[in-house]
mmCIF file of C-alpha atoms and ligand atoms in Angstrom:
data_model
loop_
_atom_site.group_PDB
_atom_site.id
_atom_site.type_symbol
_atom_site.label_atom_id
_atom_site.label_comp_id
_atom_site.label_asym_id
_atom_site.label_seq_id
_atom_site.Cartn_x
_atom_site.Cartn_y
_atom_site.Cartn_z
ATOM 1 C CA MET A 1 -0.204 0.264 0.051
ATOM 2 C CA SER A 2 1.327 3.488 -0.666
ATOM 3 C CA ALA A 3 2.369 5.689 2.265
ATOM 4 C CA VAL A 4 0.789 8.709 0.711
ATOM 5 C CA GLY A 5 -3.035 9.288 0.633
ATOM 6 C CA PHE A 6 -4.623 9.927 -2.772
ATOM 7 C CA ASP A 7 -5.264 13.340 -2.229
ATOM 8 C CA GLU A 8 -2.116 14.189 -0.197
ATOM 9 C CA VAL A 9 0.527 17.093 -0.932
ATOM 10 C CA ILE A 10 3.993 16.713 0.546
ATOM 11 C CA THR A 11 5.772 20.184 0.386
ATOM 12 C CA LEU A 12 9.692 20.767 0.300
ATOM 13 C CA ASP A 13 10.717 24.421 0.687
ATOM 14 C CA GLY A 14 13.993 25.922 0.849
ATOM 15 C CA PRO A 15 16.420 28.522 -0.566
ATOM 16 C CA ALA A 16 17.972 28.266 -3.992
ATOM 17 C CA ALA A 17 20.406 25.237 -4.483
ATOM 18 C CA SER A 18 19.284 23.624 -1.301
ATOM 19 C CA GLY A 19 18.698 20.380 -3.185
ATOM 20 C CA LYS A 20 14.985 20.439 -2.752
ATOM 21 C CA SER A 21 14.123 19.672 -6.336
ATOM 22 C CA THR A 22 16.582 16.564 -6.366
ATOM 23 C CA VAL A 23 15.116 15.446 -3.091
ATOM 24 C CA ALA A 24 11.369 16.018 -4.396
ATOM 25 C CA ARG A 25 12.137 13.935 -7.476
ATOM 26 C CA ARG A 26 13.659 11.076 -5.378
ATOM 27 C CA VAL A 27 11.036 11.185 -2.613
ATOM 28 C CA ALA A 28 8.306 11.270 -5.411
ATOM 29 C CA ALA A 29 9.871 8.110 -7.055
ATOM 30 C CA ALA A 30 10.062 6.261 -3.960
ATOM 31 C CA LEU A 31 6.527 6.893 -3.252
ATOM 32 C CA ALA A 32 5.282 6.551 -6.749
ATOM 33 C CA VAL A 33 3.773 9.674 -7.051
ATOM 34 C CA PRO A 34 4.390 12.604 -9.351
ATOM 35 C CA CYS A 35 6.667 15.414 -8.502
ATOM 36 C CA VAL A 36 6.155 19.270 -9.278
ATOM 37 C CA SER A 37 8.790 22.101 -9.189
ATOM 38 C CA SER A 38 6.996 25.025 -8.596
ATOM 39 C CA GLY A 39 10.174 27.170 -9.585
ATOM 40 C CA LEU A 40 9.603 26.299 -13.202
ATOM 41 C CA LEU A 41 6.580 28.206 -13.430
ATOM 42 C CA TYR A 42 8.611 31.171 -12.235
ATOM 43 C CA ARG A 43 11.320 30.318 -14.655
ATOM 44 C CA ALA A 44 8.831 30.179 -17.428
ATOM 45 C CA ALA A 45 7.485 33.465 -16.685
ATOM 46 C CA THR A 46 10.727 34.865 -16.656
ATOM 47 C CA ALA A 47 11.950 33.121 -19.668
ATOM 48 C CA ILE A 48 8.927 34.571 -21.612
ATOM 49 C CA VAL A 49 9.570 38.237 -19.998
ATOM 50 C CA VAL A 50 13.171 38.126 -21.215
ATOM 51 C CA ALA A 51 12.461 36.917 -24.412
ATOM 52 C CA ALA A 52 9.809 39.319 -25.133
ATOM 53 C CA GLY A 53 12.050 42.397 -23.851
ATOM 54 C CA THR A 54 9.209 43.157 -21.074
ATOM 55 C CA ASP A 55 10.032 45.149 -18.104
ATOM 56 C CA ALA A 56 10.450 42.859 -15.403
ATOM 57 C CA ASP A 57 9.578 45.440 -12.809
ATOM 58 C CA ASP A 58 6.256 46.158 -14.205
ATOM 59 C CA PRO A 59 3.719 43.732 -13.122
ATOM 60 C CA ALA A 60 1.133 44.802 -15.374
ATOM 61 C CA ALA A 61 3.534 44.366 -18.365
ATOM 62 C CA VAL A 62 4.721 40.902 -17.048
ATOM 63 C CA LEU A 63 1.005 39.827 -16.810
ATOM 64 C CA ALA A 64 -0.168 40.983 -20.443
ATOM 65 C CA THR A 65 3.064 39.162 -21.756
ATOM 66 C CA LEU A 66 2.269 36.079 -19.895
ATOM 67 C CA GLY A 67 -1.279 36.053 -21.374
ATOM 68 C CA ARG A 68 0.040 35.737 -24.812
ATOM 69 C CA HIS A 69 1.715 32.345 -24.064
ATOM 70 C CA ARG A 70 0.620 28.948 -23.229
ATOM 71 C CA VAL A 71 2.590 27.488 -20.146
ATOM 72 C CA GLU A 72 2.028 24.126 -19.091
ATOM 73 C CA LEU A 73 3.557 22.319 -16.060
ATOM 74 C CA VAL A 74 2.999 18.422 -16.489
ATOM 75 C CA PRO A 75 3.713 16.397 -13.226
ATOM 76 C CA GLY A 76 5.708 13.100 -13.750
ATOM 77 C CA VAL A 77 7.030 10.520 -11.469
ATOM 78 C CA ALA A 78 10.201 10.652 -13.422
ATOM 79 C CA GLY A 79 10.107 14.732 -13.137
ATOM 80 C CA ASP A 80 7.747 17.406 -14.352
ATOM 81 C CA VAL A 81 8.000 18.812 -17.963
ATOM 82 C CA LEU A 82 7.576 22.519 -18.524
ATOM 83 C CA ARG A 83 6.224 23.625 -22.079
ATOM 84 C CA ILE A 84 5.754 27.159 -23.314
ATOM 85 C CA ASP A 85 3.485 27.292 -26.497
ATOM 86 C CA GLY A 86 4.181 23.481 -26.847
ATOM 87 C CA ARG A 87 7.901 23.612 -26.732
ATOM 88 C CA ASP A 88 9.681 21.506 -23.954
ATOM 89 C CA VAL A 89 12.015 23.927 -22.137
ATOM 90 C CA THR A 90 12.358 22.404 -18.883
ATOM 91 C CA ARG A 91 16.323 22.321 -19.338
ATOM 92 C CA ALA A 92 16.307 25.768 -21.152
ATOM 93 C CA VAL A 93 15.217 27.712 -18.399
ATOM 94 C CA GLN A 94 17.652 26.248 -15.875
ATOM 95 C CA SER A 95 19.963 29.237 -17.120
ATOM 96 C CA ASP A 96 22.108 31.991 -15.738
ATOM 97 C CA GLU A 97 20.117 34.313 -17.831
ATOM 98 C CA VAL A 98 16.844 33.289 -16.122
ATOM 99 C CA ASP A 99 18.434 32.945 -12.723
ATOM 100 C CA ALA A 100 19.597 36.804 -12.956
ATOM 101 C CA VAL A 101 16.113 38.161 -13.459
ATOM 102 C CA VAL A 102 13.693 35.514 -11.872
ATOM 103 C CA SER A 103 13.440 37.190 -8.470
ATOM 104 C CA ARG A 104 12.390 40.361 -9.902
ATOM 105 C CA VAL A 105 9.616 38.510 -11.816
ATOM 106 C CA ALA A 106 8.647 36.386 -8.787
ATOM 107 C CA VAL A 107 8.450 39.163 -6.370
ATOM 108 C CA HIS A 108 5.040 40.716 -7.895
ATOM 109 C CA PRO A 109 1.890 39.335 -5.921
ATOM 110 C CA GLU A 110 0.170 39.201 -9.401
ATOM 111 C CA VAL A 111 2.828 36.675 -10.650
ATOM 112 C CA ARG A 112 2.540 34.768 -7.403
ATOM 113 C CA ALA A 113 -1.184 34.360 -8.015
ATOM 114 C CA TRP A 114 -0.760 33.426 -11.485
ATOM 115 C CA VAL A 115 1.657 30.586 -10.380
ATOM 116 C CA GLY A 116 -0.519 29.665 -7.332
ATOM 117 C CA GLU A 117 -3.640 29.370 -9.432
ATOM 118 C CA ARG A 118 -1.989 26.815 -11.849
ATOM 119 C CA LEU A 119 -0.426 24.975 -8.997
ATOM 120 C CA ARG A 120 -3.923 24.432 -7.119
ATOM 121 C CA GLU A 121 -5.303 23.107 -10.310
ATOM 122 C CA MET A 122 -3.069 20.214 -10.334
ATOM 123 C CA PRO A 123 -4.557 16.784 -9.136
ATOM 124 C CA ALA A 124 -2.998 15.279 -5.796
ATOM 125 C CA PRO A 125 -1.119 13.401 -4.851
ATOM 126 C CA PHE A 126 2.408 14.996 -5.602
ATOM 127 C CA VAL A 127 5.445 16.251 -4.015
ATOM 128 C CA ILE A 128 6.175 19.881 -4.826
ATOM 129 C CA ASP A 129 9.207 21.864 -4.090
ATOM 130 C CA GLY A 130 9.312 25.856 -3.862
ATOM 131 C CA ARG A 131 9.945 28.676 -1.414
ATOM 132 C CA ASP A 132 6.282 28.897 0.052
ATOM 133 C CA MET A 133 4.531 25.752 -0.811
ATOM 134 C CA GLY A 134 3.837 24.778 2.786
ATOM 135 C CA SER A 135 3.136 28.373 3.981
ATOM 136 C CA VAL A 136 1.149 30.113 1.366
ATOM 137 C CA VAL A 137 0.004 27.766 -1.603
ATOM 138 C CA PHE A 138 -0.697 24.458 0.246
ATOM 139 C CA PRO A 139 -1.051 25.492 3.818
ATOM 140 C CA ARG A 140 -3.191 22.223 4.475
ATOM 141 C CA ALA A 141 -0.573 20.031 3.098
ATOM 142 C CA ARG A 142 -0.082 16.973 5.662
ATOM 143 C CA HIS A 143 3.770 16.730 5.223
ATOM 144 C CA LYS A 144 5.910 20.012 5.024
ATOM 145 C CA PHE A 145 9.561 19.969 5.065
ATOM 146 C CA TYR A 146 12.021 22.997 5.000
ATOM 147 C CA LEU A 147 15.735 21.916 3.701
ATOM 148 C CA GLU A 148 18.673 24.386 4.616
ATOM 149 C CA ALA A 149 22.243 24.698 3.681
ATOM 150 C CA SER A 150 24.693 27.298 4.026
ATOM 151 C CA PRO A 151 25.482 29.480 0.730
ATOM 152 C CA GLU A 152 28.955 27.849 0.513
ATOM 153 C CA VAL A 153 27.674 24.304 0.652
ATOM 154 C CA ARG A 154 24.843 25.084 -1.931
ATOM 155 C CA ALA A 155 27.365 26.883 -4.167
ATOM 156 C CA ALA A 156 29.656 23.822 -4.201
ATOM 157 C CA ARG A 157 26.811 21.589 -5.302
ATOM 158 C CA ARG A 158 25.582 24.031 -8.043
ATOM 159 C CA VAL A 159 29.232 24.130 -9.444
ATOM 160 C CA GLY A 160 28.889 20.399 -9.780
ATOM 161 C CA GLU A 161 25.867 20.981 -12.177
ATOM 162 C CA ARG A 162 27.070 23.963 -14.138
ATOM 163 C CA ALA A 163 30.481 25.244 -15.286
ATOM 164 C CA ALA A 164 31.231 28.100 -13.190
ATOM 165 C CA ASP A 165 33.603 29.074 -10.203
ATOM 166 C CA LEU A 166 32.887 28.583 -6.681
ATOM 167 C CA ALA A 167 33.252 32.171 -5.531
ATOM 168 C CA SER A 168 31.233 33.716 -8.037
ATOM 169 C CA VAL A 169 28.382 31.056 -7.550
ATOM 170 C CA ALA A 170 28.393 31.630 -3.807
ATOM 171 C CA GLU A 171 28.065 35.486 -4.451
ATOM 172 C CA ALA A 172 25.146 34.686 -6.771
ATOM 173 C CA ILE A 173 23.338 32.559 -4.436
ATOM 174 C CA ARG A 174 23.726 35.152 -1.509
ATOM 175 C CA ARG A 175 22.134 37.710 -3.660
ATOM 176 C CA ARG A 176 19.244 35.483 -4.743
ATOM 177 C CA ASP A 177 18.774 34.619 -1.062
ATOM 178 C CA HIS A 178 18.521 38.427 -0.380
ATOM 179 C CA LEU A 179 16.142 38.868 -3.411
ATOM 180 C CA ASP A 180 13.887 35.709 -2.350
ATOM 181 C CA ALA A 181 13.749 36.697 1.289
ATOM 182 C CA ARG A 182 10.366 37.805 1.350
ATOM 183 C CA GLN A 183 9.023 34.559 -0.210
ATOM 184 C CA LEU A 184 11.302 32.411 1.971
ATOM 185 C CA ALA A 185 8.729 31.751 4.667
ATOM 186 C CA PRO A 186 8.800 28.405 6.119
ATOM 187 C CA ALA A 187 5.471 27.024 7.372
ATOM 188 C CA PRO A 188 5.356 27.041 11.167
ATOM 189 C CA ASP A 189 4.431 23.360 10.991
ATOM 190 C CA ALA A 190 7.232 22.473 8.605
ATOM 191 C CA GLN A 191 9.976 20.160 9.714
ATOM 192 C CA HIS A 192 13.394 21.472 9.300
ATOM 193 C CA LEU A 193 16.718 19.697 8.225
ATOM 194 C CA ASP A 194 20.300 21.281 7.722
ATOM 195 C CA THR A 195 21.181 19.273 4.742
ATOM 196 C CA GLY A 196 24.862 20.661 4.690
ATOM 197 C CA PRO A 197 26.482 17.545 6.532
ATOM 198 C CA LEU A 198 24.253 14.877 4.759
ATOM 199 C CA THR A 199 24.368 13.138 1.654
ATOM 200 C CA LEU A 200 21.439 13.134 -0.978
ATOM 201 C CA ASP A 201 20.435 9.605 0.153
ATOM 202 C CA GLU A 202 20.505 10.661 3.616
ATOM 203 C CA VAL A 203 18.124 13.388 3.222
ATOM 204 C CA VAL A 204 15.624 11.377 0.953
ATOM 205 C CA ASP A 205 15.713 8.817 3.733
ATOM 206 C CA TRP A 206 15.058 11.440 6.352
ATOM 207 C CA VAL A 207 11.995 12.922 4.572
ATOM 208 C CA LEU A 208 10.726 9.244 3.595
ATOM 209 C CA ALA A 209 10.962 8.297 7.197
ATOM 210 C CA ARG A 210 8.850 11.049 8.444
ATOM 211 C CA VAL A 211 6.133 10.562 5.619
ATOM 212 C CA ARG A 212 5.992 6.721 6.324
ATOM 213 C CA GLY A 213 5.760 7.826 9.954
ATOM 214 C CA ALA A 214 8.700 5.602 10.932
ATOM 215 C CA GLY A 215 10.990 8.555 12.167
ATOM 216 C CA THR A 216 11.150 10.429 15.471
ATOM 217 C CA PRO A 217 10.526 14.497 14.797
HETATM 218 O O1 DC B 301 13.506 26.622 -7.286
HETATM 219 P P1 DC B 301 14.264 27.370 -8.324
HETATM 220 O O2 DC B 301 15.578 27.834 -8.182
HETATM 221 O O3 DC B 301 14.060 26.855 -9.691
HETATM 222 O O4 DC B 301 13.417 28.847 -8.349
HETATM 223 C C1 DC B 301 13.510 29.935 -9.114
HETATM 224 C C2 DC B 301 13.343 31.006 -8.619
HETATM 225 O O5 DC B 301 11.718 30.996 -8.528
HETATM 226 C C3 DC B 301 13.728 31.570 -7.352
HETATM 227 O O6 DC B 301 14.836 32.283 -7.422
HETATM 228 C C4 DC B 301 12.498 32.087 -6.578
HETATM 229 C C5 DC B 301 11.419 31.840 -7.334
HETATM 230 N N1 DC B 301 10.416 31.124 -6.545
HETATM 231 C C6 DC B 301 9.416 31.542 -5.640
HETATM 232 O O7 DC B 301 9.529 32.756 -5.381
HETATM 233 N N2 DC B 301 8.577 30.798 -5.124
HETATM 234 C C7 DC B 301 8.618 29.412 -5.335
HETATM 235 N N3 DC B 301 7.771 28.709 -4.894
HETATM 236 C C8 DC B 301 9.442 28.899 -6.105
HETATM 237 C C9 DC B 301 10.251 29.453 -6.844
#
């Protein structure tokens, strides 16, 4: 029998490069439920705004630009797929160009409402990662987790994923933490974990133990 009820949502929040999307994918696979990365919708909005040359600081212009495109986020057990106007852009939006602008787009309440609306339409069960999934979008989720790690640890992980040097990545992460600070609102009932000293397997096992009710909080 599955450890997750048919209508359950598991939220995994945390700062940039905290490993939450990898953990979310692994937890979802172990539970045989789809996973959703909410950051992909913010990345989609940003990619559209950048391509159109829209002023990222003007929420009305951003929303008008978004309205001209079809954005689909399709949950999947092997990871979710993001499409803009029918084209798979899941990997393309993981770029430094999008990273540099995404916080300016994500800060607008109008954009957050646009993302929240799309996420709430998704059929449960699923595992979802983001910044405010447990606090704002799915406050009634049964299992809520908040993953932390220092900027240096997160930079070292990211350098493994993309070609860049450690110091500049750590600096970019610190800048993004600062810009994302308003969105980084852990739910009061989320279980926190400092992933710094842990391996990916250990983090995944820690989350699964709590979802399955085997661990002590
Ligand atoms: O998780 P990520 O790095 O793909 O997210 C990209 C950006 O989107 C991040 O800088 C902040 C924003 N974001 C957000 O504000 N709220 C979320 N729930 C998810 C992402």
